[in-house]
mmCIF file of C-alpha atoms in Angstrom:
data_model
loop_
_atom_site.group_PDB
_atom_site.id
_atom_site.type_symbol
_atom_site.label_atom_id
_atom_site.label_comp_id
_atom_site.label_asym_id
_atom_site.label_seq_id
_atom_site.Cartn_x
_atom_site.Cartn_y
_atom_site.Cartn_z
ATOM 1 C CA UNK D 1 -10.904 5.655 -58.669
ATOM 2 C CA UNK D 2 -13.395 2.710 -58.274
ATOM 3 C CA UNK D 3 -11.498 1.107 -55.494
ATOM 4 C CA UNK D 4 -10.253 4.408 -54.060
ATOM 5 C CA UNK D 5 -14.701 4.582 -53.436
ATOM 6 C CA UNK D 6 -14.448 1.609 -52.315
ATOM 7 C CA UNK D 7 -12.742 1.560 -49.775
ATOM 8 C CA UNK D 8 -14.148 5.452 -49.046
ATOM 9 C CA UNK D 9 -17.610 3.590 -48.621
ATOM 10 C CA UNK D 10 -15.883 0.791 -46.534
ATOM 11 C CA UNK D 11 -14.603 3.353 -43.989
ATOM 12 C CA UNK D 12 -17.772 4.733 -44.298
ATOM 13 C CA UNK D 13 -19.560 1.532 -43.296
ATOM 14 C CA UNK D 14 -21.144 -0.003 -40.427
ATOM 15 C CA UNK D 15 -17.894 -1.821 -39.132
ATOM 16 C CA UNK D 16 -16.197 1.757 -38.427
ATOM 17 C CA UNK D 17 -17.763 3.059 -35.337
ATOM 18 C CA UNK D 18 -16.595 -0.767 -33.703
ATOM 19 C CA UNK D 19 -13.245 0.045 -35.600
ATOM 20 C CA UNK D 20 -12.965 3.133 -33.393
ATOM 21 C CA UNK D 21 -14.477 1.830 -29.974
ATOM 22 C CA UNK D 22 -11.558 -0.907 -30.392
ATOM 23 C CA UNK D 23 -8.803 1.191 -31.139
ATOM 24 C CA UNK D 24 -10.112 3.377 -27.804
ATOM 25 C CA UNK D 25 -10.299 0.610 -26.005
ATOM 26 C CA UNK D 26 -6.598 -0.698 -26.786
ATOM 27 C CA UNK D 27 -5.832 3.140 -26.027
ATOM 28 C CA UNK D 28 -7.525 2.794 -22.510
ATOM 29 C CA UNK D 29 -5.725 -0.689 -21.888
ATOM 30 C CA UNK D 30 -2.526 0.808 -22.638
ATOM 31 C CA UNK D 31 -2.781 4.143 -20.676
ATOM 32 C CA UNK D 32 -4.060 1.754 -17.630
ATOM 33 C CA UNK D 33 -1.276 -0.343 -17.701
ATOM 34 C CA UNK D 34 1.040 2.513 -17.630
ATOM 35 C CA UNK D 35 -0.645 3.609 -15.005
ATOM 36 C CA UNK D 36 -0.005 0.791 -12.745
ATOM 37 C CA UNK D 37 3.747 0.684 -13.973
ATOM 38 C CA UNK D 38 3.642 4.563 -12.947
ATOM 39 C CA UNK D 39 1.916 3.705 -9.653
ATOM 40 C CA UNK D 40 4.141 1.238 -8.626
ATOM 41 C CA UNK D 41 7.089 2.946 -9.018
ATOM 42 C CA UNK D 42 5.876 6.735 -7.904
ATOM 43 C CA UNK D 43 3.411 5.463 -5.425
ATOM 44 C CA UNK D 44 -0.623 7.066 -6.095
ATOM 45 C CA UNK D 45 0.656 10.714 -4.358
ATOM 46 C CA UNK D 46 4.201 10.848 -6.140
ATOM 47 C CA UNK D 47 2.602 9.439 -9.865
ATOM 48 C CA UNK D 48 1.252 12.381 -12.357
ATOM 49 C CA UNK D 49 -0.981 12.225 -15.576
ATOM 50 C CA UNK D 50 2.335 13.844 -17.638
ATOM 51 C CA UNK D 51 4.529 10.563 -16.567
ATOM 52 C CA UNK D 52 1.468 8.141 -17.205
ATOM 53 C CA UNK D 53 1.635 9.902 -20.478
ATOM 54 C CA UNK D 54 5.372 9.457 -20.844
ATOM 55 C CA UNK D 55 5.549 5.949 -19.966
ATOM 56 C CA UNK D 56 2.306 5.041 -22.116
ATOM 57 C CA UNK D 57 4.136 6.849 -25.077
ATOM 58 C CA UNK D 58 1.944 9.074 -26.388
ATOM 59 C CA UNK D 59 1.235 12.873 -25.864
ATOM 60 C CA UNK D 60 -0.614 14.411 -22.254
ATOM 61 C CA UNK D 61 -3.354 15.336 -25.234
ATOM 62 C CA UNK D 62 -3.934 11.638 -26.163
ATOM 63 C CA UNK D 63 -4.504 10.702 -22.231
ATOM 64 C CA UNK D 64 -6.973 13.319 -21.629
ATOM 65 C CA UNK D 65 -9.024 12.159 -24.595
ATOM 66 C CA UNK D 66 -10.006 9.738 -22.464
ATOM 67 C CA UNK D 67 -9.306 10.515 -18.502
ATOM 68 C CA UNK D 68 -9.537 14.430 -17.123
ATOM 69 C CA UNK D 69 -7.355 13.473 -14.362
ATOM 70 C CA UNK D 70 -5.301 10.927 -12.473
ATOM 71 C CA UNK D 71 -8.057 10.270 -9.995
ATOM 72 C CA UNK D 72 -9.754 9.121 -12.805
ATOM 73 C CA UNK D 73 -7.298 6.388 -13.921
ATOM 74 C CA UNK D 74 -6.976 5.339 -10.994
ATOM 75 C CA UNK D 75 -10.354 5.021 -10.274
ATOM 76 C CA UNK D 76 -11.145 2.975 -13.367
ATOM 77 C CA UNK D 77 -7.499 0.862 -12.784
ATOM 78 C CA UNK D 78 -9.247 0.006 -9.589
ATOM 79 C CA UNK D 79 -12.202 -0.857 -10.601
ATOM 80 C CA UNK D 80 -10.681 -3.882 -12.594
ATOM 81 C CA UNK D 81 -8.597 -4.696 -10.262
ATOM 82 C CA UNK D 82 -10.744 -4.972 -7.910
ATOM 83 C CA UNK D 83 -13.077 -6.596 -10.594
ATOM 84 C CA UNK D 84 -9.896 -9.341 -11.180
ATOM 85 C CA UNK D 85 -9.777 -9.998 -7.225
ATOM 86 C CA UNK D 86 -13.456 -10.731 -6.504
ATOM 87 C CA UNK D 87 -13.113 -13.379 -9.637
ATOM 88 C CA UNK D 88 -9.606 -14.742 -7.877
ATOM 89 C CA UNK D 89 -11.116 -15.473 -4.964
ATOM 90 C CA UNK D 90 -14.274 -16.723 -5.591
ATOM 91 C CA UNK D 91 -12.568 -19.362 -7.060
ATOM 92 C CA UNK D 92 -10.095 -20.039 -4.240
ATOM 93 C CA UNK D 93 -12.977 -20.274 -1.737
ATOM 94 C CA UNK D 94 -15.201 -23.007 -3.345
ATOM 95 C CA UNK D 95 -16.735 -25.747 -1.419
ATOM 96 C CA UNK D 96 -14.961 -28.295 -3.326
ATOM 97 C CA UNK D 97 -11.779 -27.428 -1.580
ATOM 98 C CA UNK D 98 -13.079 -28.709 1.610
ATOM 99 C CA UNK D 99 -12.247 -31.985 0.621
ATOM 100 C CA UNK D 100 -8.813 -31.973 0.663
ATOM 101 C CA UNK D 101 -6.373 -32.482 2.593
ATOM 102 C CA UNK D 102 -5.240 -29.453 4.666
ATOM 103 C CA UNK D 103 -2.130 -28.814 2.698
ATOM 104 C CA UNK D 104 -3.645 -29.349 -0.529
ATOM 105 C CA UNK D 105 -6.612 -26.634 0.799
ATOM 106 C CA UNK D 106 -3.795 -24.235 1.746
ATOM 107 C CA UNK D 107 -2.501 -24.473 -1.776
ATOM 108 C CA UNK D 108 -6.051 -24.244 -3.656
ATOM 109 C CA UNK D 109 -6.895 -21.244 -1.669
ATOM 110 C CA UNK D 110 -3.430 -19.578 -1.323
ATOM 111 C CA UNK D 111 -1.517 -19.846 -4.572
ATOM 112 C CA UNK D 112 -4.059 -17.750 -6.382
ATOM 113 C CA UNK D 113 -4.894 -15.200 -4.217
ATOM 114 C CA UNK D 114 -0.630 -14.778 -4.077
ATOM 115 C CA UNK D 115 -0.355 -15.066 -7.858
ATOM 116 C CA UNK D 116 -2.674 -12.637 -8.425
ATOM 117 C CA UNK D 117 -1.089 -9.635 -5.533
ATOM 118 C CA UNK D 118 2.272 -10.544 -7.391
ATOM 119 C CA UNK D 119 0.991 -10.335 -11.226
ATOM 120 C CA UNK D 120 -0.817 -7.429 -10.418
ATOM 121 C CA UNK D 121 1.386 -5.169 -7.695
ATOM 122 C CA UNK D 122 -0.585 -1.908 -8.595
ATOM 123 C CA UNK D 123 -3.891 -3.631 -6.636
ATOM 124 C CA UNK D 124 -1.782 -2.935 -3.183
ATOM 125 C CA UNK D 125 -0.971 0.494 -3.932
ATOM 126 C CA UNK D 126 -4.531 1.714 -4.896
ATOM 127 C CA UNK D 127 -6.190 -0.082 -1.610
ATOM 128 C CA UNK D 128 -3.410 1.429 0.817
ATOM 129 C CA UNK D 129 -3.060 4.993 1.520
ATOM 130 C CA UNK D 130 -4.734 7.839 3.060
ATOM 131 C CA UNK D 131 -4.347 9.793 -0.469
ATOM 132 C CA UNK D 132 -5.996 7.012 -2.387
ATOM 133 C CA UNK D 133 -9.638 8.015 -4.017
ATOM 134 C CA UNK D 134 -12.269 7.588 -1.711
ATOM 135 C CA UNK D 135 -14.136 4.953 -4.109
ATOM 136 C CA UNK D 136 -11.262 2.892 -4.357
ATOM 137 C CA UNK D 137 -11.011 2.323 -0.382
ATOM 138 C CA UNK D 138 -15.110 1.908 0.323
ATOM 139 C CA UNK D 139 -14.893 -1.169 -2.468
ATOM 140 C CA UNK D 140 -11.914 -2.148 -0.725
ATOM 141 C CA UNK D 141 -13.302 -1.968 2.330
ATOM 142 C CA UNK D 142 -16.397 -3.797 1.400
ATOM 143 C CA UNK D 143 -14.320 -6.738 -0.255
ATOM 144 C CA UNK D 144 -12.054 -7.657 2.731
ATOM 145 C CA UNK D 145 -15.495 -7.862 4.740
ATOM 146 C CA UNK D 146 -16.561 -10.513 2.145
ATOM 147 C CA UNK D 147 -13.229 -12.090 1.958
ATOM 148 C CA UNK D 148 -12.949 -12.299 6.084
ATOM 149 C CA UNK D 149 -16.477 -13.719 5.765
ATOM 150 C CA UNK D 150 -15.601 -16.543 3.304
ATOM 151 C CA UNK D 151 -12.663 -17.593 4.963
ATOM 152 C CA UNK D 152 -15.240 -17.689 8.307
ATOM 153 C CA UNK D 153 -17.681 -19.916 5.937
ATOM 154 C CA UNK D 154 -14.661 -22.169 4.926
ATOM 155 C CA UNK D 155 -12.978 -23.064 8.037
ATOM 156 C CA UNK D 156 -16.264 -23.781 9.456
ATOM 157 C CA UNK D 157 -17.208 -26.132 7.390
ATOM 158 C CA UNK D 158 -13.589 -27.752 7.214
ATOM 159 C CA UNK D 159 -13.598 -27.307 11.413
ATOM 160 C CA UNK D 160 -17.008 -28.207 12.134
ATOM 161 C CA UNK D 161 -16.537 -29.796 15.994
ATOM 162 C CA UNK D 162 -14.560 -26.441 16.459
ATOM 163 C CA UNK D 163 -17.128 -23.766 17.860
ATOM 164 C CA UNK D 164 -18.090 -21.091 16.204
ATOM 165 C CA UNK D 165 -16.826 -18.105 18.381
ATOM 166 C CA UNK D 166 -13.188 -19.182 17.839
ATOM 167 C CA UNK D 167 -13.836 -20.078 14.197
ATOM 168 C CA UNK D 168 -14.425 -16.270 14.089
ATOM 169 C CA UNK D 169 -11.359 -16.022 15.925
ATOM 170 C CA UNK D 170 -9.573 -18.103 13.984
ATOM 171 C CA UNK D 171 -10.495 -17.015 11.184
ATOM 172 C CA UNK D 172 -9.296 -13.473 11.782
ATOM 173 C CA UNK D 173 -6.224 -14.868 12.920
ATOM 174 C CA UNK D 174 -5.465 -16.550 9.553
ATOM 175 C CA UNK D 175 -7.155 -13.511 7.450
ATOM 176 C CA UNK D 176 -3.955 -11.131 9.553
ATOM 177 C CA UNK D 177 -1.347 -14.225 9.031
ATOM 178 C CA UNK D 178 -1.914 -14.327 5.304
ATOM 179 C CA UNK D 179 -1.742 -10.142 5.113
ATOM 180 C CA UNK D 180 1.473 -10.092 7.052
ATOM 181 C CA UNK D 181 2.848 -12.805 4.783
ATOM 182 C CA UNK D 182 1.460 -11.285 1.491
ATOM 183 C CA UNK D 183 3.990 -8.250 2.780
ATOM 184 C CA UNK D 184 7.033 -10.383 2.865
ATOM 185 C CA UNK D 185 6.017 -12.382 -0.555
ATOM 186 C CA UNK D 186 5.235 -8.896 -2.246
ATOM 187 C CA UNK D 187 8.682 -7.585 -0.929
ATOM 188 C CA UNK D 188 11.165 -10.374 -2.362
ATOM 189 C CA UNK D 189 11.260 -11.712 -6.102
ATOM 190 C CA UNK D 190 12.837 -15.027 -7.590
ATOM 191 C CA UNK D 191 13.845 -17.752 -5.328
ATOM 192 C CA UNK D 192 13.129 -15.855 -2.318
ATOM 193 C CA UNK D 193 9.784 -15.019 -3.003
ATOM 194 C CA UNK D 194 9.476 -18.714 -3.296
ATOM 195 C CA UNK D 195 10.740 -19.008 -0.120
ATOM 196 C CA UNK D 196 8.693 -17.062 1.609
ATOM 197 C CA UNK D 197 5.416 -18.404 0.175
ATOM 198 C CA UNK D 198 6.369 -21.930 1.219
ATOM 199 C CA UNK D 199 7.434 -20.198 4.847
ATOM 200 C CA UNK D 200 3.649 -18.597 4.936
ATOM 201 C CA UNK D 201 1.814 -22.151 4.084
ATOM 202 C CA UNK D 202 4.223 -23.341 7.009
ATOM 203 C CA UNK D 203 3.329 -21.053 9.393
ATOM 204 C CA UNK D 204 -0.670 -21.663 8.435
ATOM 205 C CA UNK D 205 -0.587 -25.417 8.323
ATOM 206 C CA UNK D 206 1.021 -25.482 11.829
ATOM 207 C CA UNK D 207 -1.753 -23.308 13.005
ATOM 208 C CA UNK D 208 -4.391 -25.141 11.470
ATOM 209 C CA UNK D 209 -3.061 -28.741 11.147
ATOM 210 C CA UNK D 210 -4.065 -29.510 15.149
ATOM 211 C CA UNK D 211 -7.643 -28.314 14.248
ATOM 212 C CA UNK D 212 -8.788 -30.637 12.013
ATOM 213 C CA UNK D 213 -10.457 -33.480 12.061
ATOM 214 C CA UNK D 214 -7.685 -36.038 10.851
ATOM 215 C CA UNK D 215 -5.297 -34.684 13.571
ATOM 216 C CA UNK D 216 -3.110 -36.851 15.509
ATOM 217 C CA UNK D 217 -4.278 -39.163 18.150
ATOM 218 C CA UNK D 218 -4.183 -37.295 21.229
ATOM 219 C CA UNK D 219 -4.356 -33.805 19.629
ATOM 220 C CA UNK D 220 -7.656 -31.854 20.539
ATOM 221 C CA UNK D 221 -8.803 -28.824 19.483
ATOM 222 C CA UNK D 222 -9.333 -27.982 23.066
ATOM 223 C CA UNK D 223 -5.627 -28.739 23.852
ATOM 224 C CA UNK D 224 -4.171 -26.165 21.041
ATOM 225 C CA UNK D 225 -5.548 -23.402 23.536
ATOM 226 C CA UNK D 226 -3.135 -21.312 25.194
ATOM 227 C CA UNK D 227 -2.982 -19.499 28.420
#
């Protein structure tokens, strides 16, 4: 009976509420990452809180203990995402990178900003889609501005006897390169994904590598235009 008290008044204790706010929060981790699993598969439109449920084993009950709706998961799935992204590239886009070499700064800025799209493919299908909460897309929005911008700030100060106008340009033209490559990477797994993220830092390098300052003798910027 004494210990049977004991551990009564234990339960009891100040340690219990954190007890519970942990085991929610382990719930919340788990129902998000079946989520993503469920969004990846289903896409956002086809996914539902009953297979969310299903794949996060436990009842439709459990899951609305803590989100009323899908919107709602997604939301808050987004949010960290999102959250994860603005943490991956602010450290790809640090001013230390601008002394390296330009392969070497395609591989400081690129390999995390890939390794994060392919460790977390749920990120693409919450920020693309007409059906996607409306929350989602403004933060989206608002991050490739900031992302666009950075990689303005960057080649700028890695292309400084370039002018600014086609820095912009540039830069633009890089921001699309890396998208359109990010498509093929995120479509291919193994080997091939390999592949094609050593194909994308080819395709950037040969854009780049006639810009910079260490280019070959008799290589301009001015002479990389085209008609």
């Amino acid at each position: 009976m004494p210990e049977a008290r004991a551990r009564e008044a234990a339960d009891a204790g100040p340690d219990r509420p954190r007890r519970r706010q942990a085991r929610g929060e382990a719930r919340i981790a788990q129902l998000l990452d079946a989520a993503a699993s469920v969004f990846c598969s289903s896409g956002y439109y086809g996914a539902s809180t009953n297979a969310i449920a299903r794949e996060a084993g436990v009842s439709p009950g459990t899951l609305y203990q803590f989100f009323p709706n899908k919107e709602a998961i997604a939301v808050e799935l987004g949010d960290q995402l999102l959250h994860r992204w603005r943490d991956t590239y602010g450290a790809a886009f640090v001013a230390s990178h601008l002394e390296l070499p330009l392969d070497r700064l395609l591989d400081a800025v690129l390999d995390p900003l890939i390794a994060f799209n392919c460790e977390n493919p749920a990120f693409a299908v919450l920020t693309h889609g007409s059906e996607i909460p409306g929350v989602i897309t403004r933060e989206h929005d608002i991050l490739h501005a900031t992302m666009l911008s950075r990689t303005e700030e960057l080649l700028g100060a890695y292309l400084p006897e370039v002018p600014a106008d086609r820095i912009t340009r540039i830069a633009g033209m890089s921001f699309v390169l890396f998208k359109a490559g990010l498509d093929l990477i995120m479509s291919h797994e193994g080997a091939e994904r390999d592949a094609y993220i050593a194909e994308l830092k080819t395709v950037m390098y040969r854009y780049l590598h006639p810009l910079v300052h260490d280019t070959p003798e008799g290589v301009t910027p001015e002479s990389t235009n085209t008609p």
